[in-house]
Short mmCIF file of C-alpha atoms and ligand atoms in Angstrom, two decimals:
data_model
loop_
_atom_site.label_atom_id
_atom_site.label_comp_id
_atom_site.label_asym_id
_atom_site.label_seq_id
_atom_site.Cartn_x
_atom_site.Cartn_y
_atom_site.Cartn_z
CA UNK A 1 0.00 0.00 0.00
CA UNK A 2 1.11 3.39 -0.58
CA UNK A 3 1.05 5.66 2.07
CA UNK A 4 1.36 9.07 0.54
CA UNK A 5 -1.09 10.73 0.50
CA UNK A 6 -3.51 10.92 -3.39
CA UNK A 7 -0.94 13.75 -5.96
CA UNK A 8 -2.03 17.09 -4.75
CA UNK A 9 -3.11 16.54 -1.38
CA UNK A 10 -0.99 16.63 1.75
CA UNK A 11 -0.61 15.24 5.36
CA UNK A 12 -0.49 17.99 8.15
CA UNK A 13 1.15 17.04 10.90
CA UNK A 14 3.23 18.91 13.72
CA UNK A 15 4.67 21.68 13.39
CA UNK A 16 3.20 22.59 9.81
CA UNK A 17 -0.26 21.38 11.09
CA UNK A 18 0.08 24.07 14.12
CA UNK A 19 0.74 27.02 11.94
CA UNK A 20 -2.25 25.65 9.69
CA UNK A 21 -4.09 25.34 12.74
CA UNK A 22 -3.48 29.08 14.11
CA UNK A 23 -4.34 30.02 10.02
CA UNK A 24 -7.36 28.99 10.93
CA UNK A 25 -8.17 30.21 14.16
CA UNK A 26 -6.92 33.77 12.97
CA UNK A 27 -9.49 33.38 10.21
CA UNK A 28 -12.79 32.87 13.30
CA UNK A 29 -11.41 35.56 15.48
CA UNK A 30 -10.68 38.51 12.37
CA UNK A 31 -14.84 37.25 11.09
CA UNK A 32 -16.55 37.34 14.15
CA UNK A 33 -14.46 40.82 14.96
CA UNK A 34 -16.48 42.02 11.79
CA UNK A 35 -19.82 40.68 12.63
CA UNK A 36 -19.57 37.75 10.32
CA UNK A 37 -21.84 34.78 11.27
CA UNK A 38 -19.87 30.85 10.54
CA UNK A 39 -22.10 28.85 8.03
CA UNK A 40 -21.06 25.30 7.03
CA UNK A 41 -22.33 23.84 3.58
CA UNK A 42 -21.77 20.55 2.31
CA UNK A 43 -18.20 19.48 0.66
CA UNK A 44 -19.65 18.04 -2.26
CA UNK A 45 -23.31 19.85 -4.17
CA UNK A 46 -24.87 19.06 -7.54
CA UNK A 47 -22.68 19.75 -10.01
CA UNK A 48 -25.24 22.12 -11.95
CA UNK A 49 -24.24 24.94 -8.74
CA UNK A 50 -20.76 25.07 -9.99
CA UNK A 51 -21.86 24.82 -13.41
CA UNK A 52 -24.15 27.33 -13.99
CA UNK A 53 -22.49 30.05 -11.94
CA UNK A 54 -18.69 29.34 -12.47
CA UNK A 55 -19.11 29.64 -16.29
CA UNK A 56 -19.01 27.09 -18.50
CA UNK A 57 -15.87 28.62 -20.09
CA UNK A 58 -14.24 28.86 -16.60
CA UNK A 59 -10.85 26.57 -16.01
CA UNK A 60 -12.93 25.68 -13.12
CA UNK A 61 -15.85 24.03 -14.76
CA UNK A 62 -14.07 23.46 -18.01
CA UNK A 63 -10.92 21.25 -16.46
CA UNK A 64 -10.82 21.33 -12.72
CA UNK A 65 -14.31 19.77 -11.13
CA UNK A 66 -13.97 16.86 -9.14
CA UNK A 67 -17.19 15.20 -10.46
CA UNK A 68 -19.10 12.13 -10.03
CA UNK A 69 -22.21 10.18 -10.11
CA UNK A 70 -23.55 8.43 -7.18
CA UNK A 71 -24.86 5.22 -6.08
CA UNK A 72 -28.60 7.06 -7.05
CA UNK A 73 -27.27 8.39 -10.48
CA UNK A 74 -27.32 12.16 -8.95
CA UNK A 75 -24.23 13.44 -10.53
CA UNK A 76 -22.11 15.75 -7.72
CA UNK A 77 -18.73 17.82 -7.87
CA UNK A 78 -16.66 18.76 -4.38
CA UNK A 79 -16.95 21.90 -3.84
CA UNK A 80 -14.22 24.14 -5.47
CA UNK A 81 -15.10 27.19 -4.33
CA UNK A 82 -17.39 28.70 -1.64
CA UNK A 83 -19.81 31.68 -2.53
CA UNK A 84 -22.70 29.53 -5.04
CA UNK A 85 -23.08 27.17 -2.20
CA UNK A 86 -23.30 29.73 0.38
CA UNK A 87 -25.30 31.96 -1.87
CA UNK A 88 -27.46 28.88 -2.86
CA UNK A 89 -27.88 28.25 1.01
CA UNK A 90 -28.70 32.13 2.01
CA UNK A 91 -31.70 31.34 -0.93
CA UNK A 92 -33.12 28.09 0.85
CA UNK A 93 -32.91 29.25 4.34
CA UNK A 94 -34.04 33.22 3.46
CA UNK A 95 -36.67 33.24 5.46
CA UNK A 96 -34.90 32.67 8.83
CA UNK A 97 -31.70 34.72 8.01
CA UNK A 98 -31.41 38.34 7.96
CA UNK A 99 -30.85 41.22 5.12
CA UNK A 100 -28.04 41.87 5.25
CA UNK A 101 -26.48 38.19 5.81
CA UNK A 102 -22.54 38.95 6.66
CA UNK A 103 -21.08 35.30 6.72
CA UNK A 104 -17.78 33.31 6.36
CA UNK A 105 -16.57 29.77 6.00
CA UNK A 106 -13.05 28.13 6.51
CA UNK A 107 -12.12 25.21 5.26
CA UNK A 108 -10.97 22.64 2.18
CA UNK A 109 -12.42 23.41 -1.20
CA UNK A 110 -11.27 20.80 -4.39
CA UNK A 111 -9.79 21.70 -8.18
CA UNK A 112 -8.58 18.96 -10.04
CA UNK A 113 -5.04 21.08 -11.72
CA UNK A 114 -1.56 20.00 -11.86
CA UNK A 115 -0.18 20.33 -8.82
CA UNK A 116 2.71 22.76 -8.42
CA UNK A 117 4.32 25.24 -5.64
CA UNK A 118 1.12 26.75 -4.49
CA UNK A 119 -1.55 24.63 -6.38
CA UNK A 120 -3.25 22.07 -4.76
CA UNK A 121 -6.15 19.72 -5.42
CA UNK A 122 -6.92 20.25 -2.14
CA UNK A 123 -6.86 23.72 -0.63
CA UNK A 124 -8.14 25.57 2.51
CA UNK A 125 -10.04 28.99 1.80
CA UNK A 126 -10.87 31.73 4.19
CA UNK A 127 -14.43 32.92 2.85
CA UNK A 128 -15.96 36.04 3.46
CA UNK A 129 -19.63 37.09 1.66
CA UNK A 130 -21.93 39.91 2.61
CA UNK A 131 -25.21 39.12 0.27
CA UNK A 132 -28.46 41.73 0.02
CA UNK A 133 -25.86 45.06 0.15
CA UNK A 134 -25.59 46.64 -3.45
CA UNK A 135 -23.56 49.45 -1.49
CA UNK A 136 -20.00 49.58 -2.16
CA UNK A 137 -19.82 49.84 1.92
CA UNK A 138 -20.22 46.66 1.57
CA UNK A 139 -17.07 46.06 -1.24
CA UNK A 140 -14.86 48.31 1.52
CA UNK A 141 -16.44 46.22 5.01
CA UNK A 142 -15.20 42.99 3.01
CA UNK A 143 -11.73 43.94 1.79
CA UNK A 144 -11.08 45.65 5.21
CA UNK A 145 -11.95 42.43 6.94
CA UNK A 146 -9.42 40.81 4.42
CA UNK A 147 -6.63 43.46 4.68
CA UNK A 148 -6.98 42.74 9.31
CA UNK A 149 -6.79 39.04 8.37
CA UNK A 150 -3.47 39.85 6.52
CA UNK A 151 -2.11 42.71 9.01
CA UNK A 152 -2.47 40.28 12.10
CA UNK A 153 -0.45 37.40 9.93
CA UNK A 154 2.37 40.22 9.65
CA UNK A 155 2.31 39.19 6.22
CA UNK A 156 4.25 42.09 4.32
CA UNK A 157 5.34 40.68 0.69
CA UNK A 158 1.36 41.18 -0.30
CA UNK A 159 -0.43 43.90 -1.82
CA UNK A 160 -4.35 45.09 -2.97
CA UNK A 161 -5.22 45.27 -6.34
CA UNK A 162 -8.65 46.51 -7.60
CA UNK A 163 -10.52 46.96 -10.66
CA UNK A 164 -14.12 46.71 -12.11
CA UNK A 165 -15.51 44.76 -14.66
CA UNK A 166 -18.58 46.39 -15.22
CA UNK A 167 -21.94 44.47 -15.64
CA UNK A 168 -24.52 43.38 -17.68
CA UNK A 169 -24.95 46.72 -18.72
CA UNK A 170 -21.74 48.08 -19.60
CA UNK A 171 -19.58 44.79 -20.47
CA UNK A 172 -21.27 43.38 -23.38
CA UNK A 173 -20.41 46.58 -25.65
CA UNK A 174 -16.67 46.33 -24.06
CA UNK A 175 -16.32 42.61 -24.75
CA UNK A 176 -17.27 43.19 -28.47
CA UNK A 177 -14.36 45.86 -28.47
CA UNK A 178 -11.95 43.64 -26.66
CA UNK A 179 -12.79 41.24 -29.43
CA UNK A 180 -12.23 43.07 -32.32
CA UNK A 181 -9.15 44.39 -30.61
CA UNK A 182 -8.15 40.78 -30.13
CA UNK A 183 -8.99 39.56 -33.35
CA UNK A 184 -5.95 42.04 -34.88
CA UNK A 185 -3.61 40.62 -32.02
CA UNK A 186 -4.41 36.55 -32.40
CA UNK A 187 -1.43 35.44 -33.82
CA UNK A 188 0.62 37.03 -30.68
CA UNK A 189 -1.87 35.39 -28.70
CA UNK A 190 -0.81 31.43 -26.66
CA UNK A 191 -2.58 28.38 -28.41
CA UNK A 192 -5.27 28.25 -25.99
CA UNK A 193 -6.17 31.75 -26.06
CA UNK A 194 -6.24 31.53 -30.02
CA UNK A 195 -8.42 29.67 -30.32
CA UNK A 196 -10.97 30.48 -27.58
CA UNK A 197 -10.74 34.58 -26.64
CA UNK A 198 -14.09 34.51 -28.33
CA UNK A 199 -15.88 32.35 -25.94
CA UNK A 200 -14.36 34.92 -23.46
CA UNK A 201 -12.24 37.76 -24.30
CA UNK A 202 -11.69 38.72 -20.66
CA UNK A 203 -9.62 35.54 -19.91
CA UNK A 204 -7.16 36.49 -22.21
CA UNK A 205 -6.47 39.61 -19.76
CA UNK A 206 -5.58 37.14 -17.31
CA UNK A 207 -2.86 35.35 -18.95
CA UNK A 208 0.06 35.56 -17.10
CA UNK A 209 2.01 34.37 -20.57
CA UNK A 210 4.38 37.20 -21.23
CA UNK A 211 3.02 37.64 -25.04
CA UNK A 212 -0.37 37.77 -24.33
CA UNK A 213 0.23 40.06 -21.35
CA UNK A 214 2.22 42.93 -23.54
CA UNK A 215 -1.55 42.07 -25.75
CA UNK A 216 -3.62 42.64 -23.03
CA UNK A 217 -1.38 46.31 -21.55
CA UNK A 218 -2.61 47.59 -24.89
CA UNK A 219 -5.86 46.36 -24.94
CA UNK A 220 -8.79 48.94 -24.04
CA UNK A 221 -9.98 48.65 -20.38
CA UNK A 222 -13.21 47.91 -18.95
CA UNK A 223 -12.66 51.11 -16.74
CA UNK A 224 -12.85 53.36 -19.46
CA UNK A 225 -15.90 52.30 -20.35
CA UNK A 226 -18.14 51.59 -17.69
CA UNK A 227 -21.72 52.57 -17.83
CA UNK A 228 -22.71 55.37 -15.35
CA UNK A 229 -23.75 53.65 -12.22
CA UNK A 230 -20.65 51.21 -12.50
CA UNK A 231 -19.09 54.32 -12.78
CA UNK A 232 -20.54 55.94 -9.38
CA UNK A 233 -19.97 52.22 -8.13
CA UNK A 234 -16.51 52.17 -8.29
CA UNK A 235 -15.52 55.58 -7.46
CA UNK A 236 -17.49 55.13 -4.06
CA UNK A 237 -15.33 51.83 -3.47
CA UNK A 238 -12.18 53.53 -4.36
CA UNK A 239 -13.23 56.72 -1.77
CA UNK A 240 -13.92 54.53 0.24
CA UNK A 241 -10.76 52.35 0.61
CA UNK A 242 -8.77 55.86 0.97
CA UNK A 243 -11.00 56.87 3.74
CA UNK A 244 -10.26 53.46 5.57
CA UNK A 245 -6.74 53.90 4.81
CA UNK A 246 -6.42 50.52 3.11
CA UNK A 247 -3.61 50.69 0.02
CA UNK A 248 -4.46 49.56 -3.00
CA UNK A 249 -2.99 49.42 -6.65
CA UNK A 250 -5.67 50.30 -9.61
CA UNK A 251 -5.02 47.11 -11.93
CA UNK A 252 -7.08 47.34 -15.39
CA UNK A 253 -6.56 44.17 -16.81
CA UNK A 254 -7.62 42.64 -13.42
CA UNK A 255 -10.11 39.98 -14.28
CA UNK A 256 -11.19 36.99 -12.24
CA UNK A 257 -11.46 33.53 -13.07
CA UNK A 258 -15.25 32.57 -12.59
CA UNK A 259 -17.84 34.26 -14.49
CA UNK A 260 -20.36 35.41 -11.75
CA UNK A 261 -18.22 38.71 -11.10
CA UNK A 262 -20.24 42.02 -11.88
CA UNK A 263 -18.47 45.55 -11.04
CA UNK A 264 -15.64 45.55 -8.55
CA UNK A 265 -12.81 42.49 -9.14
CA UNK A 266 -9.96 42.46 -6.23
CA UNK A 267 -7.07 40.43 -5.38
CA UNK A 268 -4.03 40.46 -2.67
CA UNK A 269 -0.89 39.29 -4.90
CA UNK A 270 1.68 37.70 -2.89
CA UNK A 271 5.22 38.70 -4.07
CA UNK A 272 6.70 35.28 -2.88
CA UNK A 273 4.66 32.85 -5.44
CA UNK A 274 5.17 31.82 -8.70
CA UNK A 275 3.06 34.28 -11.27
CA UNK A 276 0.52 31.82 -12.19
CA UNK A 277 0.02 31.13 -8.16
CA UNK A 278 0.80 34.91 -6.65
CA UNK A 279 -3.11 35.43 -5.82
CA UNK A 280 -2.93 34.94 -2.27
CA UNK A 281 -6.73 36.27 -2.24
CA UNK A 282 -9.72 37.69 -4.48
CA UNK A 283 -13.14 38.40 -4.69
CA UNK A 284 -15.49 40.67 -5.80
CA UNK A 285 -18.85 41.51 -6.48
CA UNK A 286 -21.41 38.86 -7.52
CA UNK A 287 -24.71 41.02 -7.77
CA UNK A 288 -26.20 38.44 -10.53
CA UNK A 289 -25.57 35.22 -8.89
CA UNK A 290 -28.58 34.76 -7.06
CA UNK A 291 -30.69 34.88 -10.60
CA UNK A 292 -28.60 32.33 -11.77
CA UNK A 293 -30.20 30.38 -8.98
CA UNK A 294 -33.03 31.43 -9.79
CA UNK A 295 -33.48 33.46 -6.71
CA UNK A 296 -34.64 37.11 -6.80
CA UNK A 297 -32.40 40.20 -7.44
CA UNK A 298 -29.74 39.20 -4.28
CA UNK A 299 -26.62 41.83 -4.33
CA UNK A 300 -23.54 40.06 -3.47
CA UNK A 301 -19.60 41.07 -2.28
CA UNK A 302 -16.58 38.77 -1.00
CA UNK A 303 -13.82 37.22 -1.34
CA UNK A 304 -11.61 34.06 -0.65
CA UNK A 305 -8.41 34.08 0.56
CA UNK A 306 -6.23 31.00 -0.01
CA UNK A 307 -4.89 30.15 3.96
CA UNK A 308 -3.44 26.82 2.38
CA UNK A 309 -1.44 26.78 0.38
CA UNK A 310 -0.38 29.76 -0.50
CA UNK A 311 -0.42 31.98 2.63
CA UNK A 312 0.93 29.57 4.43
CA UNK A 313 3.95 29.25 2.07
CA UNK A 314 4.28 33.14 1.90
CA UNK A 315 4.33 33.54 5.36
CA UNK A 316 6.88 30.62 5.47
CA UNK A 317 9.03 32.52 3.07
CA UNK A 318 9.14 35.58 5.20
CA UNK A 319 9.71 33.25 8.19
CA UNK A 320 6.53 34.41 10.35
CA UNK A 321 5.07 30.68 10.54
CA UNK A 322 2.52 31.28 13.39
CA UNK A 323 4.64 28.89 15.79
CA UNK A 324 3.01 25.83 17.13
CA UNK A 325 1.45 26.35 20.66
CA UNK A 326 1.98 23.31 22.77
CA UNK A 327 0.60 22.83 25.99
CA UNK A 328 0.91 25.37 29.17
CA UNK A 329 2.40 22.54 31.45
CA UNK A 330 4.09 19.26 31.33
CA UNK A 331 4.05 17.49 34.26
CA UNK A 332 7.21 15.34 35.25
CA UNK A 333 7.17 12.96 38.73
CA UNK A 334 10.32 11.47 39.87
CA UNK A 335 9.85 8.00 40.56
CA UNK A 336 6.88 5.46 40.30
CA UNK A 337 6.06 5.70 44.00
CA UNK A 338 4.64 9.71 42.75
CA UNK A 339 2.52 9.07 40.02
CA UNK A 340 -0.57 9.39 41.55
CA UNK A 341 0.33 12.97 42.72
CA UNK A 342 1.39 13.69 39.12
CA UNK A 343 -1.94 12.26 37.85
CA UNK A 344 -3.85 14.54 40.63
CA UNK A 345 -2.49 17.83 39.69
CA UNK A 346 -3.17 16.74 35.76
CA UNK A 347 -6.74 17.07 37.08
CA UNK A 348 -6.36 19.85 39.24
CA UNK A 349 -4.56 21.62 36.66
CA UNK A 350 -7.22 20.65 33.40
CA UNK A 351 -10.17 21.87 35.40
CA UNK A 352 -8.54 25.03 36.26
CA UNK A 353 -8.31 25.26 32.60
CA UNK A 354 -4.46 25.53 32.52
CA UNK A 355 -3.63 22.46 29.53
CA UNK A 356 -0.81 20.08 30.59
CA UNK A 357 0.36 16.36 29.85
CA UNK A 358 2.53 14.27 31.13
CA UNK A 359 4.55 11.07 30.55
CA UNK A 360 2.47 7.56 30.14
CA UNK A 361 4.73 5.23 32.18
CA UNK A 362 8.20 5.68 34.15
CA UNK A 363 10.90 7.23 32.77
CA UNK A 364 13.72 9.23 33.91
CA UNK A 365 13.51 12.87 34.40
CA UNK A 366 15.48 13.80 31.15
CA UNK A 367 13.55 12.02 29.23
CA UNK A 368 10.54 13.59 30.86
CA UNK A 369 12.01 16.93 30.06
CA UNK A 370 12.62 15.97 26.22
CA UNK A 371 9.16 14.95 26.06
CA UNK A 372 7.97 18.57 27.80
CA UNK A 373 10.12 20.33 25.03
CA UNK A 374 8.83 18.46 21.91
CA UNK A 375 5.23 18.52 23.64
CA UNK A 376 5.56 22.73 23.31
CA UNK A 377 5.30 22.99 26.81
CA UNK A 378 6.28 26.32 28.09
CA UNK A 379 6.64 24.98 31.75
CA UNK A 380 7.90 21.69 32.93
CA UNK A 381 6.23 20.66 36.30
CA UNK A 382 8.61 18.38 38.36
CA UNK A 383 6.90 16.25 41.32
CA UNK A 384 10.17 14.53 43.24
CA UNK A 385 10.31 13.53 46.74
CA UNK A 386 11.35 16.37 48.40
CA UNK A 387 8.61 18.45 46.74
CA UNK A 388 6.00 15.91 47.71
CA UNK A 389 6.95 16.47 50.98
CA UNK A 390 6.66 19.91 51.36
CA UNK A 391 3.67 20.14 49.19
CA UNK A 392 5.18 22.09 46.21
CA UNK A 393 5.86 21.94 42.87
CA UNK A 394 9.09 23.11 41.06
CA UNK A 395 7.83 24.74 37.84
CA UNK A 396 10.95 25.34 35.34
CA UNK A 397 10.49 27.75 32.30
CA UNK A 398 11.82 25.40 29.30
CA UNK A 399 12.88 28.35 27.32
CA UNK A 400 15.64 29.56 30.15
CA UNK A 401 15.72 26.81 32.07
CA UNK A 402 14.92 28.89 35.29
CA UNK A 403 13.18 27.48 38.25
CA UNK A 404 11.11 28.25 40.97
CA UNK A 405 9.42 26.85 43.81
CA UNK A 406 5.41 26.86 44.42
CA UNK A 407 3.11 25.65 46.79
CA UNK A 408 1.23 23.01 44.92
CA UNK A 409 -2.46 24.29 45.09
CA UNK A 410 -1.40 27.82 43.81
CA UNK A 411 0.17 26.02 40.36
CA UNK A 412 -2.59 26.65 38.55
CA UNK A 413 -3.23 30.72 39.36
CA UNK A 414 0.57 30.68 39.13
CA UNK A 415 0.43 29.44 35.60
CA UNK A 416 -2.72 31.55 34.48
CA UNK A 417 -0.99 34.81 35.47
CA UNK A 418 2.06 34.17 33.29
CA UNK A 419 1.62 36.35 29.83
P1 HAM B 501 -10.65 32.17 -6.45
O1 HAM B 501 -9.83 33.33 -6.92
O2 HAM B 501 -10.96 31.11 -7.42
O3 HAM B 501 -11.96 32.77 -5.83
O4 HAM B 501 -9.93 31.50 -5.22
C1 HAM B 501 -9.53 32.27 -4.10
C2 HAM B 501 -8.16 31.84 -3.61
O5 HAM B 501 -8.14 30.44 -3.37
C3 HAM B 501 -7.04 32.06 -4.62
O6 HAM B 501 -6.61 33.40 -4.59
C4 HAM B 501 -5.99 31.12 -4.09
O7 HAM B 501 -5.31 31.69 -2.98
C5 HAM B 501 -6.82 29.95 -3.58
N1 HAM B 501 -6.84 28.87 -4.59
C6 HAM B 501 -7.67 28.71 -5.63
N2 HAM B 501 -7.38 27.59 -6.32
C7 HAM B 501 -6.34 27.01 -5.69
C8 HAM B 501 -5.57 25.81 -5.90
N3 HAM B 501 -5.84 24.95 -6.89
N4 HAM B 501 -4.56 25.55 -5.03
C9 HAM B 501 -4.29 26.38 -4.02
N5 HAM B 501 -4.97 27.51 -3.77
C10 HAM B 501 -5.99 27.82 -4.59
C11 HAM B 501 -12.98 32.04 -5.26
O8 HAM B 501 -12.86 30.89 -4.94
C12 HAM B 501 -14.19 32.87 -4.94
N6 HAM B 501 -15.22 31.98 -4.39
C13 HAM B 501 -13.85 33.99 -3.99
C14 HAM B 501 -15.03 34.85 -3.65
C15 HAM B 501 -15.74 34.84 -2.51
N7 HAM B 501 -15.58 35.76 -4.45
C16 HAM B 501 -16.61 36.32 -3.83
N8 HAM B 501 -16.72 35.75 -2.66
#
């Protein structure tokens, strides 16, 4: 049997699996700061969700669906991205949730691509949506919420990038210029985009293939020609991201890769990454999606940000891994006879709320104190003889090594009241 895991996916286990884990945790404390409620949806959803909103033109739905029939013949895809389900679940449940619904989901999402340095087949998103706010208060609440997620990481090779891509208004007449522009520039153009920028002359804006990018610097931009209420749209966003002091980089030929986008387009490019992987983050306005559904008129704004793997390997690169936090206290007896005193101020200790752990079995102190270092522990708890005695506890800071002596039932408070 082999025991790697299936090409693309990856085992997390200690250290790695602690930064992932304080990722995560970061990503719960920075939503629920903004007001964001938690919604789960399924991993896997009829396939039609991803199809019909994604685009059918989309790498997503044209390559990268993990999809299958089941046992009943219903044909399903994993979830590779967040916002259809979440909108589609906002559209069952509407009755019980509120206008405006501000909520966020972390966890794995599945594209079926060749895996490479910061493309997985599975990957862990941070997902932000605020749905029933046409406002763009509601484009700056989102990328703000982003931008704290990314200031409390420390993460510093990473910047904003905005655009917008109009709507159904506006982008039709600029897709038939892009075209036409296009169709003068096709032989400069990669294979693939030869042969399809008429299906969707947008993508070609996103090639990160240096020929086609010189094409697309020259190209004309959707921000010269938005319709007037795009227009009003995006001026308000980009007021309003100076007002909250959040930098940001106007980008023209930003485009995103699935089709439900209307109006403002964002990303936060990592510097670290390889071009085709720098996105460490996007979103955007989705203010049609809903329809899709067949829902009514639903305004939509959010964005994903990639915790795994890419901000987790930028952050690596910078060397600000959120370390791995072990346990408060490991407790360490001296001798068999003691055990039962190490077991009792376990308990005394877990109830008090202070985590510890100890050895299973004898063994002799040093080894006891290797085990307290590679459990994290920041304090080593030793129980010998003479301590039993006199009903104390010597608690040694592993970092310095320094010791000190305290009466056993103040261990706990002692150990709470260190930072
Ligand atoms: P997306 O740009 O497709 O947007 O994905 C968001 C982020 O997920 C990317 O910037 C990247 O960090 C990460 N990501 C995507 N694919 C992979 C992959 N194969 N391997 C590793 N990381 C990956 C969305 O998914 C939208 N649902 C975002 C959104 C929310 N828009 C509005 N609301």
């Amino acid at each position: 049997m082999d025991l790697h895991p299936p090409r693309g996916t990856v085992d997390f286990i200690p250290p790695r699996s602690g930064a992932l884990r304080e990722l995560v945790a970061g990503a719960h404390r920075v939503a629920e700061l903004f007001g964001f409620a938690y919604v789960d949806t399924p991993g896997f959803e009829q396939t039609e969700l991803f199809a019909r909103t994604s685009g059918e033109s989309s790498d997503v739905v044209r390559k990268e669906m993990y999809t299958f029939e089941d046992r009943g013949g219903r044909m399903l895809t994993l979830r590779p991205e967040g916002t259809a389900p979440i909108v589609r679940a906002y559209l069952a449940n509407r009755n019980e949730l509120p206008v405006p619904f501000k909520a966020y989901f972390v966890g794995p999402m599945w594209r079926y691509g060749r895996p490479q340095t910061g493309r997985s087949r599975e990957f862990r998103q941070f997902d932000v949506e605020i749905i029933g706010v046409a406002e763009p208060s509601a484009d700056i609440e989102v990328m703000a919420c982003g931008e704290r997620y990314l200031s409390d990481l420390g993460l510093e090779g990473c910047h904003l990038e905005v655009n917008s891509i109009g709507d159904q208004t506006c982008r039709p007449q600029y897709r038939q210029m892009l075209i036409e522009y296009l169709e003068g520039q096709a032989p400069r153009l990669t294979d693939e985009h030869r042969e399809r920028f008429r299906d969707n002359p947008l993508r070609v804006l996103d090639c990160k293939d240096p020929a086609c990018r010189e094409v697309s610097e020259d190209a004309p931009k959707m921000v010269d020609h938005l319709c007037d209420p795009c227009r009003v749209h995006f001026d308000g966003v980009l007021a309003g991201l100076e007002e909250e002091g959040i930098k940001h980089q106007l980008v023209p030929t930003l485009v995103r890769g699935l089709d439900y986008y209307t109006r403002t387009a964002f990303e936060w490019a990592g510097d670290a990454l390889p071009p085709g992987q720098a996105s460490l983050g996007g979103g955007g306005r989705y203010d049609g999606l809903a329809e899709l559904l067949g829902g009514p008129p639903t305004p939509g704004v959010g964005f994903a940000l990639g915790l795994e793997p890419r901000i987790l390997l930028a952050l690596e690169s910078e060397g600000r891994l959120p370390s791995f936090r072990g346990v408060d206290c490991f407790v360490v007896t001296v001798g068999a006879a003691l055990a039962p005193r190490g077991r009792d101020l376990l308990r005394t200790l877990r109830g008090a709320g202070v985590s510890a752990d100890t050895s299973f079995g004898e063994r002799p102190l040093k080894a006891q104190l290797r085990m307290a270092d590679r459990a994290g522990a920041r304090f080593a708890l030793i129980v010998g003889e003479h301590e039993a005695e006199a009903g104390t506890v010597t608690v040694r800071r592993m970092a310095d090594g320094h010791q000190e002596t305290v009466p056993s039932t103040d261990v706990a408070t002692w150990i709470s009241q260190q930072a």
